[in-house]
């Protein structure tokens, strides 16, 4: 049975960047990685580190048990712990697709296998914003109207600048750690002087709704099936 790779949050973020570099260098056609943290951290885009108040907010977060790490993709602060499984999809779109709609297409390619899994399990999946969710976005994957997966992406040029390569990332809440996760985000936001406050009831973990012991193996199969539709996999 396929299980996510156990990594520290810092090592997991680096593994994603390494995968992106390998595809950019032409060492492999695509990358697909499932990883699960062995520690916890509050992960946020590097751009936030350049704003006034960031250092003070980091100290408050670390005192609360959630050290801050920076990532290369966008979005807002996201708590990472053993309750989370991360999905990293790296690929270069076929040249025939062109550049228009590349970002939205990438999000849909990341989200559709998760939605298919939830439908197979008997849930009602959807994409869209959820009031009170942390790192809220148009391409959240939601289960019965509550956020389960947050998404982000980053693009680079391949070696020689011949084509764009995307790292599309999803953070799937597997176990219920909603209260402490929301507390981590709210503590940081308050120390940073941000007005946004999140609510635990706006989120749901996969294992709160379904036992789904084979979920990661099934997702692996669904992603590879999807990739075979447009790449020489």
JSON list of C-alpha atoms in Angstrom, two decimals:
[
{"chain": "A", "resi": 1, "resn": "UNK", "atom": "CA", "xyz": [0.00, 0.00, 0.00]},
{"chain": "A", "resi": 2, "resn": "UNK", "atom": "CA", "xyz": [1.33, 3.44, -0.92]},
{"chain": "A", "resi": 3, "resn": "UNK", "atom": "CA", "xyz": [1.99, 5.66, 2.10]},
{"chain": "A", "resi": 4, "resn": "UNK", "atom": "CA", "xyz": [3.11, 9.31, 2.14]},
{"chain": "A", "resi": 5, "resn": "UNK", "atom": "CA", "xyz": [6.81, 9.89, 2.76]},
{"chain": "A", "resi": 6, "resn": "UNK", "atom": "CA", "xyz": [7.49, 10.95, 6.37]},
{"chain": "A", "resi": 7, "resn": "UNK", "atom": "CA", "xyz": [9.54, 14.18, 6.38]},
{"chain": "A", "resi": 8, "resn": "UNK", "atom": "CA", "xyz": [10.09, 17.22, 8.52]},
{"chain": "A", "resi": 9, "resn": "UNK", "atom": "CA", "xyz": [8.20, 20.21, 7.19]},
{"chain": "A", "resi": 10, "resn": "UNK", "atom": "CA", "xyz": [11.47, 21.85, 6.13]},
{"chain": "A", "resi": 11, "resn": "UNK", "atom": "CA", "xyz": [12.61, 18.68, 4.34]},
{"chain": "A", "resi": 12, "resn": "UNK", "atom": "CA", "xyz": [9.22, 18.27, 2.66]},
{"chain": "A", "resi": 13, "resn": "UNK", "atom": "CA", "xyz": [9.29, 21.79, 1.27]},
{"chain": "A", "resi": 14, "resn": "UNK", "atom": "CA", "xyz": [12.83, 21.16, -0.01]},
{"chain": "A", "resi": 15, "resn": "UNK", "atom": "CA", "xyz": [11.76, 17.84, -1.57]},
{"chain": "A", "resi": 16, "resn": "UNK", "atom": "CA", "xyz": [9.12, 19.71, -3.56]},
{"chain": "A", "resi": 17, "resn": "UNK", "atom": "CA", "xyz": [11.69, 22.20, -4.81]},
{"chain": "A", "resi": 18, "resn": "UNK", "atom": "CA", "xyz": [14.07, 19.37, -5.72]},
{"chain": "A", "resi": 19, "resn": "UNK", "atom": "CA", "xyz": [11.30, 17.70, -7.71]},
{"chain": "A", "resi": 20, "resn": "UNK", "atom": "CA", "xyz": [10.62, 20.96, -9.54]},
{"chain": "A", "resi": 21, "resn": "UNK", "atom": "CA", "xyz": [14.34, 21.32, -10.34]},
{"chain": "A", "resi": 22, "resn": "UNK", "atom": "CA", "xyz": [14.51, 17.76, -11.68]},
{"chain": "A", "resi": 23, "resn": "UNK", "atom": "CA", "xyz": [11.61, 18.27, -14.07]},
{"chain": "A", "resi": 24, "resn": "UNK", "atom": "CA", "xyz": [13.00, 21.67, -15.13]},
{"chain": "A", "resi": 25, "resn": "UNK", "atom": "CA", "xyz": [16.33, 19.99, -15.91]},
{"chain": "A", "resi": 26, "resn": "UNK", "atom": "CA", "xyz": [14.61, 17.33, -18.01]},
{"chain": "A", "resi": 27, "resn": "UNK", "atom": "CA", "xyz": [15.70, 14.53, -15.65]},
{"chain": "A", "resi": 28, "resn": "UNK", "atom": "CA", "xyz": [12.11, 13.27, -15.46]},
{"chain": "A", "resi": 29, "resn": "UNK", "atom": "CA", "xyz": [8.89, 14.02, -17.32]},
{"chain": "A", "resi": 30, "resn": "UNK", "atom": "CA", "xyz": [6.80, 14.76, -14.25]},
{"chain": "A", "resi": 31, "resn": "UNK", "atom": "CA", "xyz": [6.89, 14.53, -10.46]},
{"chain": "A", "resi": 32, "resn": "UNK", "atom": "CA", "xyz": [4.28, 13.27, -7.99]},
{"chain": "A", "resi": 33, "resn": "UNK", "atom": "CA", "xyz": [5.05, 13.31, -4.26]},
{"chain": "A", "resi": 34, "resn": "UNK", "atom": "CA", "xyz": [2.91, 12.61, -1.21]},
{"chain": "A", "resi": 35, "resn": "UNK", "atom": "CA", "xyz": [4.58, 13.61, 2.07]},
{"chain": "A", "resi": 36, "resn": "UNK", "atom": "CA", "xyz": [3.46, 13.84, 5.68]},
{"chain": "A", "resi": 37, "resn": "UNK", "atom": "CA", "xyz": [5.19, 15.99, 8.32]},
{"chain": "A", "resi": 38, "resn": "UNK", "atom": "CA", "xyz": [6.87, 14.43, 11.34]},
{"chain": "A", "resi": 39, "resn": "UNK", "atom": "CA", "xyz": [6.90, 17.82, 13.11]},
{"chain": "A", "resi": 40, "resn": "UNK", "atom": "CA", "xyz": [4.81, 20.96, 12.82]},
{"chain": "A", "resi": 41, "resn": "UNK", "atom": "CA", "xyz": [5.24, 24.47, 11.53]},
{"chain": "A", "resi": 42, "resn": "UNK", "atom": "CA", "xyz": [3.29, 27.45, 10.26]},
{"chain": "A", "resi": 43, "resn": "UNK", "atom": "CA", "xyz": [4.28, 27.78, 6.60]},
{"chain": "A", "resi": 44, "resn": "UNK", "atom": "CA", "xyz": [3.80, 30.97, 4.65]},
{"chain": "A", "resi": 45, "resn": "UNK", "atom": "CA", "xyz": [4.88, 32.66, 1.42]},
{"chain": "A", "resi": 46, "resn": "UNK", "atom": "CA", "xyz": [8.26, 34.35, 1.44]},
{"chain": "A", "resi": 47, "resn": "UNK", "atom": "CA", "xyz": [6.71, 37.72, 0.56]},
{"chain": "A", "resi": 48, "resn": "UNK", "atom": "CA", "xyz": [5.27, 38.04, 4.11]},
{"chain": "A", "resi": 49, "resn": "UNK", "atom": "CA", "xyz": [8.79, 38.06, 5.57]},
{"chain": "A", "resi": 50, "resn": "UNK", "atom": "CA", "xyz": [9.46, 41.44, 4.00]},
{"chain": "A", "resi": 51, "resn": "UNK", "atom": "CA", "xyz": [6.65, 43.23, 5.85]},
{"chain": "A", "resi": 52, "resn": "UNK", "atom": "CA", "xyz": [6.87, 45.13, 9.14]},
{"chain": "A", "resi": 53, "resn": "UNK", "atom": "CA", "xyz": [5.88, 43.06, 12.14]},
{"chain": "A", "resi": 54, "resn": "UNK", "atom": "CA", "xyz": [6.90, 39.71, 10.69]},
{"chain": "A", "resi": 55, "resn": "UNK", "atom": "CA", "xyz": [9.67, 39.01, 13.21]},
{"chain": "A", "resi": 56, "resn": "UNK", "atom": "CA", "xyz": [7.42, 39.76, 16.18]},
{"chain": "A", "resi": 57, "resn": "UNK", "atom": "CA", "xyz": [4.68, 37.53, 14.77]},
{"chain": "A", "resi": 58, "resn": "UNK", "atom": "CA", "xyz": [7.20, 34.69, 14.26]},
{"chain": "A", "resi": 59, "resn": "UNK", "atom": "CA", "xyz": [8.25, 34.89, 17.91]},
{"chain": "A", "resi": 60, "resn": "UNK", "atom": "CA", "xyz": [4.62, 34.75, 19.02]},
{"chain": "A", "resi": 61, "resn": "UNK", "atom": "CA", "xyz": [3.97, 31.76, 16.75]},
{"chain": "A", "resi": 62, "resn": "UNK", "atom": "CA", "xyz": [7.04, 29.88, 17.96]},
{"chain": "A", "resi": 63, "resn": "UNK", "atom": "CA", "xyz": [6.09, 30.50, 21.59]},
{"chain": "A", "resi": 64, "resn": "UNK", "atom": "CA", "xyz": [2.72, 28.96, 20.71]},
{"chain": "A", "resi": 65, "resn": "UNK", "atom": "CA", "xyz": [4.46, 25.80, 19.47]},
{"chain": "A", "resi": 66, "resn": "UNK", "atom": "CA", "xyz": [4.30, 26.59, 15.74]},
{"chain": "A", "resi": 67, "resn": "UNK", "atom": "CA", "xyz": [7.66, 27.76, 14.35]},
{"chain": "A", "resi": 68, "resn": "UNK", "atom": "CA", "xyz": [7.44, 29.67, 11.08]},
{"chain": "A", "resi": 69, "resn": "UNK", "atom": "CA", "xyz": [8.87, 28.41, 7.78]},
{"chain": "A", "resi": 70, "resn": "UNK", "atom": "CA", "xyz": [8.78, 30.07, 4.36]},
{"chain": "A", "resi": 71, "resn": "UNK", "atom": "CA", "xyz": [7.68, 28.47, 1.09]},
{"chain": "A", "resi": 72, "resn": "UNK", "atom": "CA", "xyz": [8.10, 29.45, -2.55]},
{"chain": "A", "resi": 73, "resn": "UNK", "atom": "CA", "xyz": [4.42, 29.16, -3.51]},
{"chain": "A", "resi": 74, "resn": "UNK", "atom": "CA", "xyz": [1.88, 31.88, -2.76]},
{"chain": "A", "resi": 75, "resn": "UNK", "atom": "CA", "xyz": [-1.13, 32.09, -0.48]},
{"chain": "A", "resi": 76, "resn": "UNK", "atom": "CA", "xyz": [-1.37, 32.78, 3.25]},
{"chain": "A", "resi": 77, "resn": "UNK", "atom": "CA", "xyz": [-0.14, 31.08, 6.47]},
{"chain": "A", "resi": 78, "resn": "UNK", "atom": "CA", "xyz": [-0.88, 27.33, 6.52]},
{"chain": "A", "resi": 79, "resn": "UNK", "atom": "CA", "xyz": [-0.37, 25.04, 9.53]},
{"chain": "A", "resi": 80, "resn": "UNK", "atom": "CA", "xyz": [1.50, 21.83, 8.75]},
{"chain": "A", "resi": 81, "resn": "UNK", "atom": "CA", "xyz": [1.62, 18.81, 11.08]},
{"chain": "A", "resi": 82, "resn": "UNK", "atom": "CA", "xyz": [1.26, 15.04, 11.10]},
{"chain": "A", "resi": 83, "resn": "UNK", "atom": "CA", "xyz": [-2.46, 15.67, 10.54]},
{"chain": "A", "resi": 84, "resn": "UNK", "atom": "CA", "xyz": [-1.64, 16.89, 7.02]},
{"chain": "A", "resi": 85, "resn": "UNK", "atom": "CA", "xyz": [-0.74, 15.03, 3.84]},
{"chain": "A", "resi": 86, "resn": "UNK", "atom": "CA", "xyz": [0.89, 17.15, 1.15]},
{"chain": "A", "resi": 87, "resn": "UNK", "atom": "CA", "xyz": [0.47, 16.49, -2.55]},
{"chain": "A", "resi": 88, "resn": "UNK", "atom": "CA", "xyz": [3.08, 17.92, -4.92]},
{"chain": "A", "resi": 89, "resn": "UNK", "atom": "CA", "xyz": [2.39, 17.64, -8.64]},
{"chain": "A", "resi": 90, "resn": "UNK", "atom": "CA", "xyz": [5.12, 18.85, -11.01]},
{"chain": "A", "resi": 91, "resn": "UNK", "atom": "CA", "xyz": [4.77, 18.88, -14.79]},
{"chain": "A", "resi": 92, "resn": "UNK", "atom": "CA", "xyz": [5.31, 20.84, -17.98]},
{"chain": "A", "resi": 93, "resn": "UNK", "atom": "CA", "xyz": [2.09, 21.33, -19.96]},
{"chain": "A", "resi": 94, "resn": "UNK", "atom": "CA", "xyz": [2.09, 20.14, -23.57]},
{"chain": "A", "resi": 95, "resn": "UNK", "atom": "CA", "xyz": [3.11, 22.94, -25.93]},
{"chain": "A", "resi": 96, "resn": "UNK", "atom": "CA", "xyz": [-0.16, 22.42, -27.78]},
{"chain": "A", "resi": 97, "resn": "UNK", "atom": "CA", "xyz": [-2.06, 23.84, -24.79]},
{"chain": "A", "resi": 98, "resn": "UNK", "atom": "CA", "xyz": [-0.44, 27.25, -25.09]},
{"chain": "A", "resi": 99, "resn": "UNK", "atom": "CA", "xyz": [-0.09, 29.63, -22.16]},
{"chain": "A", "resi": 100, "resn": "UNK", "atom": "CA", "xyz": [-3.65, 30.90, -21.80]},
{"chain": "A", "resi": 101, "resn": "UNK", "atom": "CA", "xyz": [-5.43, 29.39, -18.81]},
{"chain": "A", "resi": 102, "resn": "UNK", "atom": "CA", "xyz": [-2.30, 27.54, -17.68]},
{"chain": "A", "resi": 103, "resn": "UNK", "atom": "CA", "xyz": [-2.70, 28.42, -13.99]},
{"chain": "A", "resi": 104, "resn": "UNK", "atom": "CA", "xyz": [-6.39, 27.53, -13.76]},
{"chain": "A", "resi": 105, "resn": "UNK", "atom": "CA", "xyz": [-5.81, 24.30, -15.69]},
{"chain": "A", "resi": 106, "resn": "UNK", "atom": "CA", "xyz": [-3.05, 23.34, -13.25]},
{"chain": "A", "resi": 107, "resn": "UNK", "atom": "CA", "xyz": [-5.32, 23.90, -10.26]},
{"chain": "A", "resi": 108, "resn": "UNK", "atom": "CA", "xyz": [-8.03, 21.78, -11.84]},
{"chain": "A", "resi": 109, "resn": "UNK", "atom": "CA", "xyz": [-5.56, 18.99, -12.58]},
{"chain": "A", "resi": 110, "resn": "UNK", "atom": "CA", "xyz": [-4.52, 19.02, -8.92]},
{"chain": "A", "resi": 111, "resn": "UNK", "atom": "CA", "xyz": [-8.06, 19.18, -7.58]},
{"chain": "A", "resi": 112, "resn": "UNK", "atom": "CA", "xyz": [-9.97, 16.78, -9.85]},
{"chain": "A", "resi": 113, "resn": "UNK", "atom": "CA", "xyz": [-8.46, 13.51, -8.53]},
{"chain": "A", "resi": 114, "resn": "UNK", "atom": "CA", "xyz": [-9.22, 14.61, -4.96]},
{"chain": "A", "resi": 115, "resn": "UNK", "atom": "CA", "xyz": [-12.80, 15.43, -5.94]},
{"chain": "A", "resi": 116, "resn": "UNK", "atom": "CA", "xyz": [-13.08, 12.05, -7.68]},
{"chain": "A", "resi": 117, "resn": "UNK", "atom": "CA", "xyz": [-11.87, 10.30, -4.52]},
{"chain": "A", "resi": 118, "resn": "UNK", "atom": "CA", "xyz": [-14.38, 12.14, -2.34]},
{"chain": "A", "resi": 119, "resn": "UNK", "atom": "CA", "xyz": [-17.20, 11.29, -4.75]},
{"chain": "A", "resi": 120, "resn": "UNK", "atom": "CA", "xyz": [-16.16, 7.62, -4.70]},
{"chain": "A", "resi": 121, "resn": "UNK", "atom": "CA", "xyz": [-16.30, 7.69, -0.89]},
{"chain": "A", "resi": 122, "resn": "UNK", "atom": "CA", "xyz": [-19.83, 9.11, -0.99]},
{"chain": "A", "resi": 123, "resn": "UNK", "atom": "CA", "xyz": [-19.07, 12.74, -0.19]},
{"chain": "A", "resi": 124, "resn": "UNK", "atom": "CA", "xyz": [-20.05, 15.93, -1.98]},
{"chain": "A", "resi": 125, "resn": "UNK", "atom": "CA", "xyz": [-16.89, 17.70, -3.16]},
{"chain": "A", "resi": 126, "resn": "UNK", "atom": "CA", "xyz": [-16.71, 21.27, -4.44]},
{"chain": "A", "resi": 127, "resn": "UNK", "atom": "CA", "xyz": [-14.18, 23.96, -5.28]},
{"chain": "A", "resi": 128, "resn": "UNK", "atom": "CA", "xyz": [-14.33, 27.46, -3.87]},
{"chain": "A", "resi": 129, "resn": "UNK", "atom": "CA", "xyz": [-13.87, 29.82, -0.98]},
{"chain": "A", "resi": 130, "resn": "UNK", "atom": "CA", "xyz": [-15.13, 28.96, 2.51]},
{"chain": "A", "resi": 131, "resn": "UNK", "atom": "CA", "xyz": [-15.83, 31.73, 5.00]},
{"chain": "A", "resi": 132, "resn": "UNK", "atom": "CA", "xyz": [-13.56, 31.38, 8.04]},
{"chain": "A", "resi": 133, "resn": "UNK", "atom": "CA", "xyz": [-11.02, 29.06, 6.39]},
{"chain": "A", "resi": 134, "resn": "UNK", "atom": "CA", "xyz": [-7.30, 29.70, 6.66]},
{"chain": "A", "resi": 135, "resn": "UNK", "atom": "CA", "xyz": [-5.44, 30.33, 3.39]},
{"chain": "A", "resi": 136, "resn": "UNK", "atom": "CA", "xyz": [-8.81, 30.58, 1.70]},
{"chain": "A", "resi": 137, "resn": "UNK", "atom": "CA", "xyz": [-8.95, 30.47, -2.08]},
{"chain": "A", "resi": 138, "resn": "UNK", "atom": "CA", "xyz": [-10.99, 29.82, -5.20]},
{"chain": "A", "resi": 139, "resn": "UNK", "atom": "CA", "xyz": [-9.42, 26.39, -5.57]},
{"chain": "A", "resi": 140, "resn": "UNK", "atom": "CA", "xyz": [-9.95, 25.02, -2.09]},
{"chain": "A", "resi": 141, "resn": "UNK", "atom": "CA", "xyz": [-11.21, 21.44, -2.30]},
{"chain": "A", "resi": 142, "resn": "UNK", "atom": "CA", "xyz": [-14.19, 21.30, 0.03]},
{"chain": "A", "resi": 143, "resn": "UNK", "atom": "CA", "xyz": [-16.15, 18.40, 1.45]},
{"chain": "A", "resi": 144, "resn": "UNK", "atom": "CA", "xyz": [-19.81, 19.09, 2.16]},
{"chain": "A", "resi": 145, "resn": "UNK", "atom": "CA", "xyz": [-19.11, 22.82, 2.16]},
{"chain": "A", "resi": 146, "resn": "UNK", "atom": "CA", "xyz": [-16.09, 22.74, 4.52]},
{"chain": "A", "resi": 147, "resn": "UNK", "atom": "CA", "xyz": [-12.47, 23.18, 3.46]},
{"chain": "A", "resi": 148, "resn": "UNK", "atom": "CA", "xyz": [-10.37, 20.01, 3.35]},
{"chain": "A", "resi": 149, "resn": "UNK", "atom": "CA", "xyz": [-7.52, 20.91, 0.93]},
{"chain": "A", "resi": 150, "resn": "UNK", "atom": "CA", "xyz": [-5.69, 24.17, 0.34]},
{"chain": "A", "resi": 151, "resn": "UNK", "atom": "CA", "xyz": [-3.82, 24.73, -2.92]},
{"chain": "A", "resi": 152, "resn": "UNK", "atom": "CA", "xyz": [-0.99, 26.86, -4.30]},
{"chain": "A", "resi": 153, "resn": "UNK", "atom": "CA", "xyz": [1.40, 26.80, -7.24]},
{"chain": "A", "resi": 154, "resn": "UNK", "atom": "CA", "xyz": [4.69, 28.14, -8.58]},
{"chain": "A", "resi": 155, "resn": "UNK", "atom": "CA", "xyz": [6.08, 28.16, -12.12]},
{"chain": "A", "resi": 156, "resn": "UNK", "atom": "CA", "xyz": [9.63, 28.15, -13.47]},
{"chain": "A", "resi": 157, "resn": "UNK", "atom": "CA", "xyz": [11.20, 27.89, -16.90]},
{"chain": "A", "resi": 158, "resn": "UNK", "atom": "CA", "xyz": [12.77, 24.61, -17.93]},
{"chain": "A", "resi": 159, "resn": "UNK", "atom": "CA", "xyz": [16.47, 24.35, -18.72]},
{"chain": "A", "resi": 160, "resn": "UNK", "atom": "CA", "xyz": [17.08, 26.56, -21.72]},
{"chain": "A", "resi": 161, "resn": "UNK", "atom": "CA", "xyz": [13.81, 28.39, -21.14]},
{"chain": "A", "resi": 162, "resn": "UNK", "atom": "CA", "xyz": [11.95, 26.22, -23.62]},
{"chain": "A", "resi": 163, "resn": "UNK", "atom": "CA", "xyz": [8.77, 25.62, -21.60]},
{"chain": "A", "resi": 164, "resn": "UNK", "atom": "CA", "xyz": [7.16, 26.46, -18.25]},
{"chain": "A", "resi": 165, "resn": "UNK", "atom": "CA", "xyz": [7.17, 23.88, -15.47]},
{"chain": "A", "resi": 166, "resn": "UNK", "atom": "CA", "xyz": [4.68, 24.07, -12.62]},
{"chain": "A", "resi": 167, "resn": "UNK", "atom": "CA", "xyz": [4.76, 22.91, -9.02]},
{"chain": "A", "resi": 168, "resn": "UNK", "atom": "CA", "xyz": [1.14, 22.59, -7.94]},
{"chain": "A", "resi": 169, "resn": "UNK", "atom": "CA", "xyz": [0.69, 21.88, -4.25]},
{"chain": "A", "resi": 170, "resn": "UNK", "atom": "CA", "xyz": [-2.20, 20.68, -2.11]},
{"chain": "A", "resi": 171, "resn": "UNK", "atom": "CA", "xyz": [-2.29, 20.40, 1.70]},
{"chain": "A", "resi": 172, "resn": "UNK", "atom": "CA", "xyz": [-4.93, 17.83, 2.63]},
{"chain": "A", "resi": 173, "resn": "UNK", "atom": "CA", "xyz": [-6.23, 17.74, 6.19]},
{"chain": "A", "resi": 174, "resn": "UNK", "atom": "CA", "xyz": [-6.21, 14.02, 7.01]},
{"chain": "A", "resi": 175, "resn": "UNK", "atom": "CA", "xyz": [-6.83, 14.02, 10.77]},
{"chain": "A", "resi": 176, "resn": "UNK", "atom": "CA", "xyz": [-8.76, 16.39, 12.99]},
{"chain": "A", "resi": 177, "resn": "UNK", "atom": "CA", "xyz": [-6.35, 18.94, 14.39]},
{"chain": "A", "resi": 178, "resn": "UNK", "atom": "CA", "xyz": [-8.58, 21.83, 13.41]},
{"chain": "A", "resi": 179, "resn": "UNK", "atom": "CA", "xyz": [-8.70, 23.66, 16.74]},
{"chain": "A", "resi": 180, "resn": "UNK", "atom": "CA", "xyz": [-4.93, 23.92, 17.26]},
{"chain": "A", "resi": 181, "resn": "UNK", "atom": "CA", "xyz": [-4.33, 24.70, 13.59]},
{"chain": "A", "resi": 182, "resn": "UNK", "atom": "CA", "xyz": [-6.82, 27.54, 13.58]},
{"chain": "A", "resi": 183, "resn": "UNK", "atom": "CA", "xyz": [-5.34, 28.76, 16.86]},
{"chain": "A", "resi": 184, "resn": "UNK", "atom": "CA", "xyz": [-1.88, 28.81, 15.26]},
{"chain": "A", "resi": 185, "resn": "UNK", "atom": "CA", "xyz": [-3.04, 30.93, 12.34]},
{"chain": "A", "resi": 186, "resn": "UNK", "atom": "CA", "xyz": [-5.04, 33.30, 14.53]},
{"chain": "A", "resi": 187, "resn": "UNK", "atom": "CA", "xyz": [-2.12, 33.77, 16.95]},
{"chain": "A", "resi": 188, "resn": "UNK", "atom": "CA", "xyz": [0.17, 34.72, 14.07]},
{"chain": "A", "resi": 189, "resn": "UNK", "atom": "CA", "xyz": [-2.39, 37.02, 12.47]},
{"chain": "A", "resi": 190, "resn": "UNK", "atom": "CA", "xyz": [-3.08, 38.81, 15.75]},
{"chain": "A", "resi": 191, "resn": "UNK", "atom": "CA", "xyz": [0.64, 39.34, 16.45]},
{"chain": "A", "resi": 192, "resn": "UNK", "atom": "CA", "xyz": [1.14, 40.51, 12.86]},
{"chain": "A", "resi": 193, "resn": "UNK", "atom": "CA", "xyz": [-1.74, 42.96, 13.13]},
{"chain": "A", "resi": 194, "resn": "UNK", "atom": "CA", "xyz": [-3.90, 41.20, 10.53]},
{"chain": "A", "resi": 195, "resn": "UNK", "atom": "CA", "xyz": [-7.66, 41.36, 10.97]},
{"chain": "A", "resi": 196, "resn": "UNK", "atom": "CA", "xyz": [-8.45, 37.92, 9.54]},
{"chain": "A", "resi": 197, "resn": "UNK", "atom": "CA", "xyz": [-9.58, 35.26, 12.02]},
{"chain": "A", "resi": 198, "resn": "UNK", "atom": "CA", "xyz": [-10.25, 31.64, 11.10]},
{"chain": "A", "resi": 199, "resn": "UNK", "atom": "CA", "xyz": [-12.76, 29.17, 12.51]},
{"chain": "A", "resi": 200, "resn": "UNK", "atom": "CA", "xyz": [-12.30, 25.46, 13.17]},
{"chain": "A", "resi": 201, "resn": "UNK", "atom": "CA", "xyz": [-15.81, 24.61, 11.95]},
{"chain": "A", "resi": 202, "resn": "UNK", "atom": "CA", "xyz": [-14.94, 25.95, 8.48]},
{"chain": "A", "resi": 203, "resn": "UNK", "atom": "CA", "xyz": [-12.62, 22.94, 7.98]},
{"chain": "A", "resi": 204, "resn": "UNK", "atom": "CA", "xyz": [-13.00, 19.18, 7.92]},
{"chain": "A", "resi": 205, "resn": "UNK", "atom": "CA", "xyz": [-10.49, 16.33, 7.93]},
{"chain": "A", "resi": 206, "resn": "UNK", "atom": "CA", "xyz": [-10.85, 13.37, 5.58]},
{"chain": "A", "resi": 207, "resn": "UNK", "atom": "CA", "xyz": [-10.83, 10.87, 8.43]},
{"chain": "A", "resi": 208, "resn": "UNK", "atom": "CA", "xyz": [-13.57, 12.77, 10.24]},
{"chain": "A", "resi": 209, "resn": "UNK", "atom": "CA", "xyz": [-15.87, 11.87, 7.36]},
{"chain": "A", "resi": 210, "resn": "UNK", "atom": "CA", "xyz": [-14.48, 8.56, 6.07]},
{"chain": "A", "resi": 211, "resn": "UNK", "atom": "CA", "xyz": [-12.12, 5.85, 7.33]},
{"chain": "A", "resi": 212, "resn": "UNK", "atom": "CA", "xyz": [-10.57, 5.70, 3.82]},
{"chain": "A", "resi": 213, "resn": "UNK", "atom": "CA", "xyz": [-7.49, 3.59, 4.70]},
{"chain": "A", "resi": 214, "resn": "UNK", "atom": "CA", "xyz": [-6.47, 3.39, 1.03]},
{"chain": "A", "resi": 215, "resn": "UNK", "atom": "CA", "xyz": [-7.00, 7.08, 0.23]},
{"chain": "A", "resi": 216, "resn": "UNK", "atom": "CA", "xyz": [-3.38, 7.90, -0.65]},
{"chain": "A", "resi": 217, "resn": "UNK", "atom": "CA", "xyz": [-2.96, 4.82, -2.82]},
{"chain": "A", "resi": 218, "resn": "UNK", "atom": "CA", "xyz": [-6.18, 5.66, -4.63]},
{"chain": "A", "resi": 219, "resn": "UNK", "atom": "CA", "xyz": [-5.08, 9.27, -5.13]},
{"chain": "A", "resi": 220, "resn": "UNK", "atom": "CA", "xyz": [-1.77, 8.08, -6.54]},
{"chain": "A", "resi": 221, "resn": "UNK", "atom": "CA", "xyz": [-3.65, 5.94, -9.06]},
{"chain": "A", "resi": 222, "resn": "UNK", "atom": "CA", "xyz": [-6.03, 8.77, -9.99]},
{"chain": "A", "resi": 223, "resn": "UNK", "atom": "CA", "xyz": [-3.20, 11.26, -10.53]},
{"chain": "A", "resi": 224, "resn": "UNK", "atom": "CA", "xyz": [-1.24, 8.86, -12.73]},
{"chain": "A", "resi": 225, "resn": "UNK", "atom": "CA", "xyz": [-4.36, 8.13, -14.74]},
{"chain": "A", "resi": 226, "resn": "UNK", "atom": "CA", "xyz": [-4.90, 11.86, -15.22]},
{"chain": "A", "resi": 227, "resn": "UNK", "atom": "CA", "xyz": [-1.27, 12.43, -16.21]},
{"chain": "A", "resi": 228, "resn": "UNK", "atom": "CA", "xyz": [-1.43, 9.67, -18.81]},
{"chain": "A", "resi": 229, "resn": "UNK", "atom": "CA", "xyz": [-4.13, 11.67, -20.52]},
{"chain": "A", "resi": 230, "resn": "UNK", "atom": "CA", "xyz": [-1.74, 14.41, -21.66]},
{"chain": "A", "resi": 231, "resn": "UNK", "atom": "CA", "xyz": [1.84, 13.34, -20.90]},
{"chain": "A", "resi": 232, "resn": "UNK", "atom": "CA", "xyz": [4.01, 10.46, -22.19]},
{"chain": "A", "resi": 233, "resn": "UNK", "atom": "CA", "xyz": [3.82, 8.71, -18.79]}
]
